[in-house]
Amino acid sequence: MDQSEIDALLTGGGKAPKKPKAAPKAPLVDSAPAVPPAPHAEPHQDGNGHVISELDTVTSVTERESNKVMDQLDQISRLVARQQQLITDMMRHEGAQSPGVQTAIHQVMGAGKEIQDKVFEAMDLMQFQDITRQKLERIVHHLRQIHDYIVDLLGTGLKGDMERPSISHTIAQTGTTPDENKAHADSVIEAFKSQKKG
Amino acid sequence: MKILIVDDSSTMRRIIINTLSRIGYTDVVEGEHGKSGLEKLGQGGVEMIITDWNMPEMDGLEFVKAVRTQNPSIPILMVTTNAAKEDIVEALQAGVNNYVVKPFTPETLKEKIESLLG
């Protein structure tokens, strides 16, 4: 996230947040119930709308930054592959035929393979970005429901009309450990297939 | 073998593409939601589909149903965060052949792909 995005998040799209007007003092004898202040008309600028827009910014920025990490991992992977190729070429040189040199070269090749495996592991772990994004989508969904409920209740303001991705019914079962739900999913698939056959 | 990957997360598409290339599948086309997935499928040559569920425009379930009206036999693997039993059953009823819950290991993706192609 760069400084302008940080500033935008802090100030709500570059604008300083509006200071709410002070509520009028209640009369000593009041027959009418207190009316809460009306929400602002723009659904994505203030209140829930602003929070939704901030969460959207967080998800898009984290996706972009995750892709930068992936770019770096790709680059490391390519460099290790290049290094392995250079070492393979070196092994054919006459001066590299002594057993001591060959052992050392094999050790370097082994270390390179370990680096490559770790790079792939790190790439796989980047799945957390998509999972976190979907959890945030779920939170946004709840916030929008609250926002729209308040708009309905007060009969003023605008409902959000931006199309959102479909979201999971629940995030309670969404894990962060790879293959945490594999056995569960496989047993459901197996049961479904047996039922279909039967 | 040409594989179509449909997921709105570019990070997730890259992870799947990386995993596929490590197990020998490098011919890949991408779609970022169901509608673009259908477009890519219409261009021909796709022999297998890996799709997410939660996406804008057209979600994975609608996409699978649309694919099945045109192509009842193409193998479809759903890769999603939806882990509830009723979700898995709903996806299977829609025409998904196998199901992987995110986060997954490359070994699981490989196992599922091989079981679909075997």
mmCIF file with all atom_site columns, N, CA and C in Angstrom, chain A residues 63 67 70-71 74 120 123-124 126-127 129-131 133-134 163 165-169 173-179 181-182 184-186 188-189 192-193, chain B residues 8-12 14-15 18 22 53-57 59 81-85 87-89 92-93 97-99 101-106 108 111-112:
data_model
loop_
_atom_site.group_PDB
_atom_site.id
_atom_site.type_symbol
_atom_site.label_atom_id
_atom_site.label_alt_id
_atom_site.label_comp_id
_atom_site.label_asym_id
_atom_site.label_entity_id
_atom_site.label_seq_id
_atom_site.pdbx_PDB_ins_code
_atom_site.Cartn_x
_atom_site.Cartn_y
_atom_site.Cartn_z
_atom_site.occupancy
_atom_site.B_iso_or_equiv
_atom_site.pdbx_formal_charge
_atom_site.auth_seq_id
_atom_site.auth_comp_id
_atom_site.auth_asym_id
_atom_site.auth_atom_id
_atom_site.pdbx_PDB_model_num
ATOM 1   N N  . GLU A 1 63  ? -4.584  -8.186  -2.713  1.00 0.00 ? 63  GLU A N  1
ATOM 2   C CA . GLU A 1 63  ? -4.438  -9.047  -3.888  1.00 0.00 ? 63  GLU A CA 1
ATOM 3   C C  . GLU A 1 63  ? -3.284  -8.564  -4.765  1.00 0.00 ? 63  GLU A C  1
ATOM 4   N N  . ASN A 1 67  ? 0.276   -10.526 -5.418  1.00 0.00 ? 67  ASN A N  1
ATOM 5   C CA . ASN A 1 67  ? 0.819   -10.817 -6.751  1.00 0.00 ? 67  ASN A CA 1
ATOM 6   C C  . ASN A 1 67  ? 2.265   -10.347 -6.882  1.00 0.00 ? 67  ASN A C  1
ATOM 7   N N  . MET A 1 70  ? 4.228   -13.002 -5.319  1.00 0.00 ? 70  MET A N  1
ATOM 8   C CA . MET A 1 70  ? 4.286   -14.124 -6.270  1.00 0.00 ? 70  MET A CA 1
ATOM 9   C C  . MET A 1 70  ? 5.311   -13.844 -7.368  1.00 0.00 ? 70  MET A C  1
ATOM 10  N N  . ASP A 1 71  ? 5.366   -12.588 -7.846  1.00 0.00 ? 71  ASP A N  1
ATOM 11  C CA . ASP A 1 71  ? 6.351   -12.210 -8.873  1.00 0.00 ? 71  ASP A CA 1
ATOM 12  C C  . ASP A 1 71  ? 7.774   -12.470 -8.359  1.00 0.00 ? 71  ASP A C  1
ATOM 13  N N  . ASP A 1 74  ? 8.451   -16.150 -8.171  1.00 0.00 ? 74  ASP A N  1
ATOM 14  C CA . ASP A 1 74  ? 8.683   -16.643 -9.538  1.00 0.00 ? 74  ASP A CA 1
ATOM 15  C C  . ASP A 1 74  ? 10.114  -16.351 -9.974  1.00 0.00 ? 74  ASP A C  1
ATOM 16  N N  . PHE A 1 120 ? 8.187   -23.058 -3.793  1.00 0.00 ? 120 PHE A N  1
ATOM 17  C CA . PHE A 1 120 ? 6.875   -23.604 -4.170  1.00 0.00 ? 120 PHE A CA 1
ATOM 18  C C  . PHE A 1 120 ? 5.939   -23.648 -2.961  1.00 0.00 ? 120 PHE A C  1
ATOM 19  N N  . MET A 1 123 ? 4.667   -20.236 -2.319  1.00 0.00 ? 123 MET A N  1
ATOM 20  C CA . MET A 1 123 ? 3.632   -19.893 -3.308  1.00 0.00 ? 123 MET A CA 1
ATOM 21  C C  . MET A 1 123 ? 2.289   -20.497 -2.897  1.00 0.00 ? 123 MET A C  1
ATOM 22  N N  . ASP A 1 124 ? 2.324   -21.772 -2.479  1.00 0.00 ? 124 ASP A N  1
ATOM 23  C CA . ASP A 1 124 ? 1.081   -22.444 -2.075  1.00 0.00 ? 124 ASP A CA 1
ATOM 24  C C  . ASP A 1 124 ? 0.447   -21.761 -0.868  1.00 0.00 ? 124 ASP A C  1
ATOM 25  N N  . MET A 1 126 ? 0.328   -18.746 -0.248  1.00 0.00 ? 126 MET A N  1
ATOM 26  C CA . MET A 1 126 ? -0.325  -17.480 -0.630  1.00 0.00 ? 126 MET A CA 1
ATOM 27  C C  . MET A 1 126 ? -1.834  -17.645 -0.804  1.00 0.00 ? 126 MET A C  1
ATOM 28  N N  . GLN A 1 127 ? -2.330  -18.868 -0.699  1.00 0.00 ? 127 GLN A N  1
ATOM 29  C CA . GLN A 1 127 ? -3.787  -19.092 -0.744  1.00 0.00 ? 127 GLN A CA 1
ATOM 30  C C  . GLN A 1 127 ? -4.502  -18.338 0.372   1.00 0.00 ? 127 GLN A C  1
ATOM 31  N N  . GLN A 1 129 ? -4.426  -15.384 1.017   1.00 0.00 ? 129 GLN A N  1
ATOM 32  C CA . GLN A 1 129 ? -4.966  -14.097 0.531   1.00 0.00 ? 129 GLN A CA 1
ATOM 33  C C  . GLN A 1 129 ? -6.408  -14.261 0.059   1.00 0.00 ? 129 GLN A C  1
ATOM 34  N N  . ASP A 1 130 ? -6.649  -15.289 -0.733  1.00 0.00 ? 130 ASP A N  1
ATOM 35  C CA . ASP A 1 130 ? -7.993  -15.522 -1.275  1.00 0.00 ? 130 ASP A CA 1
ATOM 36  C C  . ASP A 1 130 ? -8.961  -15.882 -0.143  1.00 0.00 ? 130 ASP A C  1
ATOM 37  N N  . ILE A 1 131 ? -8.483  -16.667 0.810   1.00 0.00 ? 131 ILE A N  1
ATOM 38  C CA . ILE A 1 131 ? -9.348  -17.080 1.923   1.00 0.00 ? 131 ILE A CA 1
ATOM 39  C C  . ILE A 1 131 ? -9.708  -15.864 2.785   1.00 0.00 ? 131 ILE A C  1
ATOM 40  N N  . ARG A 1 133 ? -9.733  -12.765 1.797   1.00 0.00 ? 133 ARG A N  1
ATOM 41  C CA . ARG A 1 133 ? -10.616 -11.920 0.972   1.00 0.00 ? 133 ARG A CA 1
ATOM 42  C C  . ARG A 1 133 ? -12.067 -12.395 1.085   1.00 0.00 ? 133 ARG A C  1
ATOM 43  N N  . GLN A 1 134 ? -12.248 -13.710 1.030   1.00 0.00 ? 134 GLN A N  1
ATOM 44  C CA . GLN A 1 134 ? -13.615 -14.232 1.092   1.00 0.00 ? 134 GLN A CA 1
ATOM 45  C C  . GLN A 1 134 ? -14.229 -14.051 2.481   1.00 0.00 ? 134 GLN A C  1
ATOM 46  N N  . GLU A 1 163 ? -22.827 -4.592  -7.513  1.00 0.00 ? 163 GLU A N  1
ATOM 47  C CA . GLU A 1 163 ? -22.922 -6.050  -7.563  1.00 0.00 ? 163 GLU A CA 1
ATOM 48  C C  . GLU A 1 163 ? -21.738 -6.644  -6.811  1.00 0.00 ? 163 GLU A C  1
ATOM 49  N N  . PRO A 1 165 ? -19.586 -10.265 -5.438  1.00 0.00 ? 165 PRO A N  1
ATOM 50  C CA . PRO A 1 165 ? -19.451 -11.676 -5.762  1.00 0.00 ? 165 PRO A CA 1
ATOM 51  C C  . PRO A 1 165 ? -20.343 -12.497 -4.844  1.00 0.00 ? 165 PRO A C  1
ATOM 52  N N  . SER A 1 166 ? -20.739 -13.699 -5.310  1.00 0.00 ? 166 SER A N  1
ATOM 53  C CA . SER A 1 166 ? -21.487 -14.578 -4.421  1.00 0.00 ? 166 SER A CA 1
ATOM 54  C C  . SER A 1 166 ? -20.555 -14.920 -3.260  1.00 0.00 ? 166 SER A C  1
ATOM 55  N N  . ILE A 1 167 ? -21.127 -15.161 -2.100  1.00 0.00 ? 167 ILE A N  1
ATOM 56  C CA . ILE A 1 167 ? -20.278 -15.452 -0.947  1.00 0.00 ? 167 ILE A CA 1
ATOM 57  C C  . ILE A 1 167 ? -20.658 -16.801 -0.358  1.00 0.00 ? 167 ILE A C  1
ATOM 58  N N  . SER A 1 168 ? -19.722 -17.369 0.401   1.00 0.00 ? 168 SER A N  1
ATOM 59  C CA . SER A 1 168 ? -20.006 -18.664 1.009   1.00 0.00 ? 168 SER A CA 1
ATOM 60  C C  . SER A 1 168 ? -21.092 -18.489 2.063   1.00 0.00 ? 168 SER A C  1
ATOM 61  N N  . HIS A 1 169 ? -21.864 -19.557 2.301   1.00 0.00 ? 169 HIS A N  1
ATOM 62  C CA . HIS A 1 169 ? -22.938 -19.479 3.291   1.00 0.00 ? 169 HIS A CA 1
ATOM 63  C C  . HIS A 1 169 ? -22.388 -19.245 4.685   1.00 0.00 ? 169 HIS A C  1
ATOM 64  N N  . GLN A 1 173 ? -16.408 -22.836 8.741   1.00 0.00 ? 173 GLN A N  1
ATOM 65  C CA . GLN A 1 173 ? -15.645 -24.053 8.446   1.00 0.00 ? 173 GLN A CA 1
ATOM 66  C C  . GLN A 1 173 ? -14.429 -23.791 7.555   1.00 0.00 ? 173 GLN A C  1
ATOM 67  N N  . THR A 1 174 ? -14.224 -22.513 7.200   1.00 0.00 ? 174 THR A N  1
ATOM 68  C CA . THR A 1 174 ? -13.090 -22.200 6.328   1.00 0.00 ? 174 THR A CA 1
ATOM 69  C C  . THR A 1 174 ? -11.808 -22.205 7.147   1.00 0.00 ? 174 THR A C  1
ATOM 70  N N  . GLY A 1 175 ? -10.943 -23.143 6.841   1.00 0.00 ? 175 GLY A N  1
ATOM 71  C CA . GLY A 1 175 ? -9.706  -23.270 7.608   1.00 0.00 ? 175 GLY A CA 1
ATOM 72  C C  . GLY A 1 175 ? -8.544  -22.539 6.964   1.00 0.00 ? 175 GLY A C  1
ATOM 73  N N  . THR A 1 176 ? -7.414  -22.572 7.636   1.00 0.00 ? 176 THR A N  1
ATOM 74  C CA . THR A 1 176 ? -6.218  -21.942 7.078   1.00 0.00 ? 176 THR A CA 1
ATOM 75  C C  . THR A 1 176 ? -5.091  -22.960 6.890   1.00 0.00 ? 176 THR A C  1
ATOM 76  N N  . THR A 1 177 ? -5.298  -24.161 7.407   1.00 0.00 ? 177 THR A N  1
ATOM 77  C CA . THR A 1 177 ? -4.280  -25.192 7.242   1.00 0.00 ? 177 THR A CA 1
ATOM 78  C C  . THR A 1 177 ? -4.574  -25.981 5.969   1.00 0.00 ? 177 THR A C  1
ATOM 79  N N  . PRO A 1 178 ? -3.593  -26.112 5.055   1.00 0.00 ? 178 PRO A N  1
ATOM 80  C CA . PRO A 1 178 ? -3.845  -26.850 3.820   1.00 0.00 ? 178 PRO A CA 1
ATOM 81  C C  . PRO A 1 178 ? -4.408  -28.252 4.082   1.00 0.00 ? 178 PRO A C  1
ATOM 82  N N  . ASP A 1 179 ? -5.419  -28.606 3.318   1.00 0.00 ? 179 ASP A N  1
ATOM 83  C CA . ASP A 1 179 ? -6.065  -29.930 3.371   1.00 0.00 ? 179 ASP A CA 1
ATOM 84  C C  . ASP A 1 179 ? -6.793  -30.231 4.684   1.00 0.00 ? 179 ASP A C  1
ATOM 85  N N  . ASN A 1 181 ? -9.782  -29.680 5.405   1.00 0.00 ? 181 ASN A N  1
ATOM 86  C CA . ASN A 1 181 ? -11.144 -30.176 5.157   1.00 0.00 ? 181 ASN A CA 1
ATOM 87  C C  . ASN A 1 181 ? -11.191 -31.310 4.138   1.00 0.00 ? 181 ASN A C  1
ATOM 88  N N  . LYS A 1 182 ? -10.012 -31.833 3.767   1.00 0.00 ? 182 LYS A N  1
ATOM 89  C CA . LYS A 1 182 ? -9.957  -32.829 2.698   1.00 0.00 ? 182 LYS A CA 1
ATOM 90  C C  . LYS A 1 182 ? -10.742 -34.109 3.063   1.00 0.00 ? 182 LYS A C  1
ATOM 91  N N  . HIS A 1 184 ? -13.089 -34.570 5.221   1.00 0.00 ? 184 HIS A N  1
ATOM 92  C CA . HIS A 1 184 ? -14.524 -34.275 5.307   1.00 0.00 ? 184 HIS A CA 1
ATOM 93  C C  . HIS A 1 184 ? -15.133 -34.222 3.898   1.00 0.00 ? 184 HIS A C  1
ATOM 94  N N  . ALA A 1 185 ? -14.497 -33.460 2.997   1.00 0.00 ? 185 ALA A N  1
ATOM 95  C CA . ALA A 1 185 ? -15.013 -33.309 1.626   1.00 0.00 ? 185 ALA A CA 1
ATOM 96  C C  . ALA A 1 185 ? -15.024 -34.662 0.911   1.00 0.00 ? 185 ALA A C  1
ATOM 97  N N  . ASP A 1 186 ? -13.947 -35.423 1.075   1.00 0.00 ? 186 ASP A N  1
ATOM 98  C CA . ASP A 1 186 ? -13.860 -36.725 0.400   1.00 0.00 ? 186 ASP A CA 1
ATOM 99  C C  . ASP A 1 186 ? -14.955 -37.681 0.889   1.00 0.00 ? 186 ASP A C  1
ATOM 100 N N  . VAL A 1 188 ? -17.920 -36.804 2.008   1.00 0.00 ? 188 VAL A N  1
ATOM 101 C CA . VAL A 1 188 ? -19.207 -36.356 1.449   1.00 0.00 ? 188 VAL A CA 1
ATOM 102 C C  . VAL A 1 188 ? -19.317 -36.805 -0.014  1.00 0.00 ? 188 VAL A C  1
ATOM 103 N N  . ILE A 1 189 ? -18.222 -36.673 -0.759  1.00 0.00 ? 189 ILE A N  1
ATOM 104 C CA . ILE A 1 189 ? -18.213 -37.081 -2.175  1.00 0.00 ? 189 ILE A CA 1
ATOM 105 C C  . ILE A 1 189 ? -18.482 -38.591 -2.278  1.00 0.00 ? 189 ILE A C  1
ATOM 106 N N  . PHE A 1 192 ? -22.064 -39.380 -1.516  1.00 0.00 ? 192 PHE A N  1
ATOM 107 C CA . PHE A 1 192 ? -22.924 -38.932 -2.622  1.00 0.00 ? 192 PHE A CA 1
ATOM 108 C C  . PHE A 1 192 ? -22.871 -39.936 -3.771  1.00 0.00 ? 192 PHE A C  1
ATOM 109 N N  . LYS A 1 193 ? -21.645 -40.389 -4.079  1.00 0.00 ? 193 LYS A N  1
ATOM 110 C CA . LYS A 1 193 ? -21.479 -41.323 -5.213  1.00 0.00 ? 193 LYS A CA 1
ATOM 111 C C  . LYS A 1 193 ? -22.118 -42.674 -4.906  1.00 0.00 ? 193 LYS A C  1
ATOM 112 N N  . ASP B 2 8   ? -11.928 -15.760 -9.596  1.00 0.00 ? 8   ASP B N  1
ATOM 113 C CA . ASP B 2 8   ? -11.822 -14.290 -9.639  1.00 0.00 ? 8   ASP B CA 1
ATOM 114 C C  . ASP B 2 8   ? -10.552 -13.789 -8.950  1.00 0.00 ? 8   ASP B C  1
ATOM 115 N N  . SER B 2 9   ? -9.870  -14.632 -8.194  1.00 0.00 ? 9   SER B N  1
ATOM 116 C CA . SER B 2 9   ? -8.624  -14.205 -7.548  1.00 0.00 ? 9   SER B CA 1
ATOM 117 C C  . SER B 2 9   ? -7.445  -14.524 -8.458  1.00 0.00 ? 9   SER B C  1
ATOM 118 N N  . SER B 2 10  ? -6.739  -13.461 -8.877  1.00 0.00 ? 10  SER B N  1
ATOM 119 C CA . SER B 2 10  ? -5.593  -13.688 -9.763  1.00 0.00 ? 10  SER B CA 1
ATOM 120 C C  . SER B 2 10  ? -4.494  -14.442 -9.027  1.00 0.00 ? 10  SER B C  1
ATOM 121 N N  . THR B 2 11  ? -4.383  -14.202 -7.702  1.00 0.00 ? 11  THR B N  1
ATOM 122 C CA . THR B 2 11  ? -3.381  -14.926 -6.907  1.00 0.00 ? 11  THR B CA 1
ATOM 123 C C  . THR B 2 11  ? -3.681  -16.427 -6.931  1.00 0.00 ? 11  THR B C  1
ATOM 124 N N  . MET B 2 12  ? -4.963  -16.756 -6.741  1.00 0.00 ? 12  MET B N  1
ATOM 125 C CA . MET B 2 12  ? -5.334  -18.176 -6.724  1.00 0.00 ? 12  MET B CA 1
ATOM 126 C C  . MET B 2 12  ? -5.111  -18.823 -8.098  1.00 0.00 ? 12  MET B C  1
ATOM 127 N N  . ARG B 2 14  ? -2.838  -18.038 -10.210 1.00 0.00 ? 14  ARG B N  1
ATOM 128 C CA . ARG B 2 14  ? -1.392  -18.255 -10.340 1.00 0.00 ? 14  ARG B CA 1
ATOM 129 C C  . ARG B 2 14  ? -0.944  -19.474 -9.548  1.00 0.00 ? 14  ARG B C  1
ATOM 130 N N  . ILE B 2 15  ? -1.512  -19.628 -8.340  1.00 0.00 ? 15  ILE B N  1
ATOM 131 C CA . ILE B 2 15  ? -1.143  -20.781 -7.503  1.00 0.00 ? 15  ILE B CA 1
ATOM 132 C C  . ILE B 2 15  ? -1.534  -22.085 -8.214  1.00 0.00 ? 15  ILE B C  1
ATOM 133 N N  . ASN B 2 18  ? 0.756   -22.653 -11.196 1.00 0.00 ? 18  ASN B N  1
ATOM 134 C CA . ASN B 2 18  ? 2.069   -23.121 -10.730 1.00 0.00 ? 18  ASN B CA 1
ATOM 135 C C  . ASN B 2 18  ? 2.024   -24.596 -10.364 1.00 0.00 ? 18  ASN B C  1
ATOM 136 N N  . ARG B 2 22  ? 3.928   -27.832 -12.248 1.00 0.00 ? 22  ARG B N  1
ATOM 137 C CA . ARG B 2 22  ? 4.821   -28.761 -11.530 1.00 0.00 ? 22  ARG B CA 1
ATOM 138 C C  . ARG B 2 22  ? 4.425   -30.217 -11.738 1.00 0.00 ? 22  ARG B C  1
ATOM 139 N N  . TRP B 2 53  ? -16.062 -21.268 -6.668  1.00 0.00 ? 53  TRP B N  1
ATOM 140 C CA . TRP B 2 53  ? -17.513 -21.122 -6.505  1.00 0.00 ? 53  TRP B CA 1
ATOM 141 C C  . TRP B 2 53  ? -17.910 -19.642 -6.407  1.00 0.00 ? 53  TRP B C  1
ATOM 142 N N  . ASN B 2 54  ? -17.304 -18.938 -5.434  1.00 0.00 ? 54  ASN B N  1
ATOM 143 C CA . ASN B 2 54  ? -17.734 -17.565 -5.140  1.00 0.00 ? 54  ASN B CA 1
ATOM 144 C C  . ASN B 2 54  ? -17.045 -16.567 -6.065  1.00 0.00 ? 54  ASN B C  1
ATOM 145 N N  . MET B 2 55  ? -17.811 -16.073 -7.034  1.00 0.00 ? 55  MET B N  1
ATOM 146 C CA . MET B 2 55  ? -17.260 -15.133 -8.024  1.00 0.00 ? 55  MET B CA 1
ATOM 147 C C  . MET B 2 55  ? -18.344 -14.128 -8.413  1.00 0.00 ? 55  MET B C  1
ATOM 148 N N  . PRO B 2 56  ? -17.936 -12.935 -8.904  1.00 0.00 ? 56  PRO B N  1
ATOM 149 C CA . PRO B 2 56  ? -18.930 -11.972 -9.388  1.00 0.00 ? 56  PRO B CA 1
ATOM 150 C C  . PRO B 2 56  ? -19.462 -12.400 -10.768 1.00 0.00 ? 56  PRO B C  1
ATOM 151 N N  . GLU B 2 57  ? -20.416 -11.646 -11.270 1.00 0.00 ? 57  GLU B N  1
ATOM 152 C CA . GLU B 2 57  ? -20.998 -11.851 -12.616 1.00 0.00 ? 57  GLU B CA 1
ATOM 153 C C  . GLU B 2 57  ? -21.770 -13.180 -12.714 1.00 0.00 ? 57  GLU B C  1
ATOM 154 N N  . ASP B 2 59  ? -21.498 -17.036 -10.728 1.00 0.00 ? 59  ASP B N  1
ATOM 155 C CA . ASP B 2 59  ? -20.717 -17.834 -9.777  1.00 0.00 ? 59  ASP B CA 1
ATOM 156 C C  . ASP B 2 59  ? -20.441 -19.243 -10.333 1.00 0.00 ? 59  ASP B C  1
ATOM 157 N N  . THR B 2 81  ? -13.594 -22.290 -1.047  1.00 0.00 ? 81  THR B N  1
ATOM 158 C CA . THR B 2 81  ? -13.524 -22.225 0.425   1.00 0.00 ? 81  THR B CA 1
ATOM 159 C C  . THR B 2 81  ? -14.774 -22.834 1.062   1.00 0.00 ? 81  THR B C  1
ATOM 160 N N  . ASN B 2 82  ? -15.819 -23.056 0.255   1.00 0.00 ? 82  ASN B N  1
ATOM 161 C CA . ASN B 2 82  ? -17.069 -23.590 0.810   1.00 0.00 ? 82  ASN B CA 1
ATOM 162 C C  . ASN B 2 82  ? -16.857 -25.025 1.273   1.00 0.00 ? 82  ASN B C  1
ATOM 163 N N  . ALA B 2 83  ? -16.937 -25.221 2.590   1.00 0.00 ? 83  ALA B N  1
ATOM 164 C CA . ALA B 2 83  ? -16.626 -26.547 3.129   1.00 0.00 ? 83  ALA B CA 1
ATOM 165 C C  . ALA B 2 83  ? -17.832 -27.257 3.719   1.00 0.00 ? 83  ALA B C  1
ATOM 166 N N  . ALA B 2 84  ? -18.981 -26.587 3.745   1.00 0.00 ? 84  ALA B N  1
ATOM 167 C CA . ALA B 2 84  ? -20.158 -27.203 4.372   1.00 0.00 ? 84  ALA B CA 1
ATOM 168 C C  . ALA B 2 84  ? -20.646 -28.391 3.536   1.00 0.00 ? 84  ALA B C  1
ATOM 169 N N  . LYS B 2 85  ? -21.154 -29.400 4.219   1.00 0.00 ? 85  LYS B N  1
ATOM 170 C CA . LYS B 2 85  ? -21.605 -30.629 3.559   1.00 0.00 ? 85  LYS B CA 1
ATOM 171 C C  . LYS B 2 85  ? -22.659 -30.312 2.490   1.00 0.00 ? 85  LYS B C  1
ATOM 172 N N  . ASP B 2 87  ? -23.075 -27.647 0.786   1.00 0.00 ? 87  ASP B N  1
ATOM 173 C CA . ASP B 2 87  ? -22.448 -27.000 -0.381  1.00 0.00 ? 87  ASP B CA 1
ATOM 174 C C  . ASP B 2 87  ? -21.823 -28.053 -1.305  1.00 0.00 ? 87  ASP B C  1
ATOM 175 N N  . ILE B 2 88  ? -21.118 -28.996 -0.692  1.00 0.00 ? 88  ILE B N  1
ATOM 176 C CA . ILE B 2 88  ? -20.452 -30.033 -1.488  1.00 0.00 ? 88  ILE B CA 1
ATOM 177 C C  . ILE B 2 88  ? -21.498 -30.848 -2.255  1.00 0.00 ? 88  ILE B C  1
ATOM 178 N N  . VAL B 2 89  ? -22.582 -31.197 -1.561  1.00 0.00 ? 89  VAL B N  1
ATOM 179 C CA . VAL B 2 89  ? -23.647 -31.984 -2.207  1.00 0.00 ? 89  VAL B CA 1
ATOM 180 C C  . VAL B 2 89  ? -24.292 -31.172 -3.334  1.00 0.00 ? 89  VAL B C  1
ATOM 181 N N  . LEU B 2 92  ? -22.035 -31.206 -6.336  1.00 0.00 ? 92  LEU B N  1
ATOM 182 C CA . LEU B 2 92  ? -22.045 -32.516 -7.000  1.00 0.00 ? 92  LEU B CA 1
ATOM 183 C C  . LEU B 2 92  ? -23.342 -32.703 -7.793  1.00 0.00 ? 92  LEU B C  1
ATOM 184 N N  . GLN B 2 93  ? -24.449 -32.247 -7.207  1.00 0.00 ? 93  GLN B N  1
ATOM 185 C CA . GLN B 2 93  ? -25.743 -32.351 -7.912  1.00 0.00 ? 93  GLN B CA 1
ATOM 186 C C  . GLN B 2 93  ? -25.758 -31.478 -9.167  1.00 0.00 ? 93  GLN B C  1
ATOM 187 N N  . ASN B 2 97  ? -17.529 -33.028 -10.818 1.00 0.00 ? 97  ASN B N  1
ATOM 188 C CA . ASN B 2 97  ? -17.052 -34.413 -10.681 1.00 0.00 ? 97  ASN B CA 1
ATOM 189 C C  . ASN B 2 97  ? -16.249 -34.642 -9.407  1.00 0.00 ? 97  ASN B C  1
ATOM 190 N N  . ASN B 2 98  ? -15.555 -33.588 -8.957  1.00 0.00 ? 98  ASN B N  1
ATOM 191 C CA . ASN B 2 98  ? -14.799 -33.718 -7.716  1.00 0.00 ? 98  ASN B CA 1
ATOM 192 C C  . ASN B 2 98  ? -14.659 -32.354 -7.079  1.00 0.00 ? 98  ASN B C  1
ATOM 193 N N  . TYR B 2 99  ? -14.189 -32.327 -5.833  1.00 0.00 ? 99  TYR B N  1
ATOM 194 C CA . TYR B 2 99  ? -14.303 -31.118 -5.020  1.00 0.00 ? 99  TYR B CA 1
ATOM 195 C C  . TYR B 2 99  ? -13.073 -30.987 -4.121  1.00 0.00 ? 99  TYR B C  1
ATOM 196 N N  . VAL B 2 101 ? -11.370 -28.392 -1.103  1.00 0.00 ? 101 VAL B N  1
ATOM 197 C CA . VAL B 2 101 ? -11.587 -27.231 -0.233  1.00 0.00 ? 101 VAL B CA 1
ATOM 198 C C  . VAL B 2 101 ? -10.258 -26.496 -0.047  1.00 0.00 ? 101 VAL B C  1
ATOM 199 N N  . LYS B 2 102 ? -10.298 -25.172 -0.266  1.00 0.00 ? 102 LYS B N  1
ATOM 200 C CA . LYS B 2 102 ? -9.110  -24.335 -0.051  1.00 0.00 ? 102 LYS B CA 1
ATOM 201 C C  . LYS B 2 102 ? -8.916  -24.142 1.450   1.00 0.00 ? 102 LYS B C  1
ATOM 202 N N  . PRO B 2 103 ? -7.701  -24.031 1.943   1.00 0.00 ? 103 PRO B N  1
ATOM 203 C CA . PRO B 2 103 ? -6.445  -24.189 1.220   1.00 0.00 ? 103 PRO B CA 1
ATOM 204 C C  . PRO B 2 103 ? -6.117  -25.671 0.998   1.00 0.00 ? 103 PRO B C  1
ATOM 205 N N  . PHE B 2 104 ? -5.466  -25.921 -0.126  1.00 0.00 ? 104 PHE B N  1
ATOM 206 C CA . PHE B 2 104 ? -5.146  -27.303 -0.494  1.00 0.00 ? 104 PHE B CA 1
ATOM 207 C C  . PHE B 2 104 ? -3.641  -27.451 -0.672  1.00 0.00 ? 104 PHE B C  1
ATOM 208 N N  . THR B 2 105 ? -3.191  -28.694 -0.686  1.00 0.00 ? 105 THR B N  1
ATOM 209 C CA . THR B 2 105 ? -1.770  -28.949 -0.979  1.00 0.00 ? 105 THR B CA 1
ATOM 210 C C  . THR B 2 105 ? -1.660  -29.340 -2.460  1.00 0.00 ? 105 THR B C  1
ATOM 211 N N  . PRO B 2 106 ? -0.489  -29.165 -3.078  1.00 0.00 ? 106 PRO B N  1
ATOM 212 C CA . PRO B 2 106 ? -0.329  -29.573 -4.476  1.00 0.00 ? 106 PRO B CA 1
ATOM 213 C C  . PRO B 2 106 ? -0.624  -31.048 -4.676  1.00 0.00 ? 106 PRO B C  1
ATOM 214 N N  . THR B 2 108 ? -2.887  -32.837 -3.187  1.00 0.00 ? 108 THR B N  1
ATOM 215 C CA . THR B 2 108 ? -4.332  -33.044 -3.298  1.00 0.00 ? 108 THR B CA 1
ATOM 216 C C  . THR B 2 108 ? -4.827  -32.666 -4.687  1.00 0.00 ? 108 THR B C  1
ATOM 217 N N  . GLU B 2 111 ? -3.774  -35.361 -7.029  1.00 0.00 ? 111 GLU B N  1
ATOM 218 C CA . GLU B 2 111 ? -4.579  -36.588 -6.810  1.00 0.00 ? 111 GLU B CA 1
ATOM 219 C C  . GLU B 2 111 ? -5.963  -36.447 -7.457  1.00 0.00 ? 111 GLU B C  1
ATOM 220 N N  . LYS B 2 112 ? -6.586  -35.265 -7.268  1.00 0.00 ? 112 LYS B N  1
ATOM 221 C CA . LYS B 2 112 ? -7.939  -35.059 -7.797  1.00 0.00 ? 112 LYS B CA 1
ATOM 222 C C  . LYS B 2 112 ? -7.929  -35.014 -9.333  1.00 0.00 ? 112 LYS B C  1
#
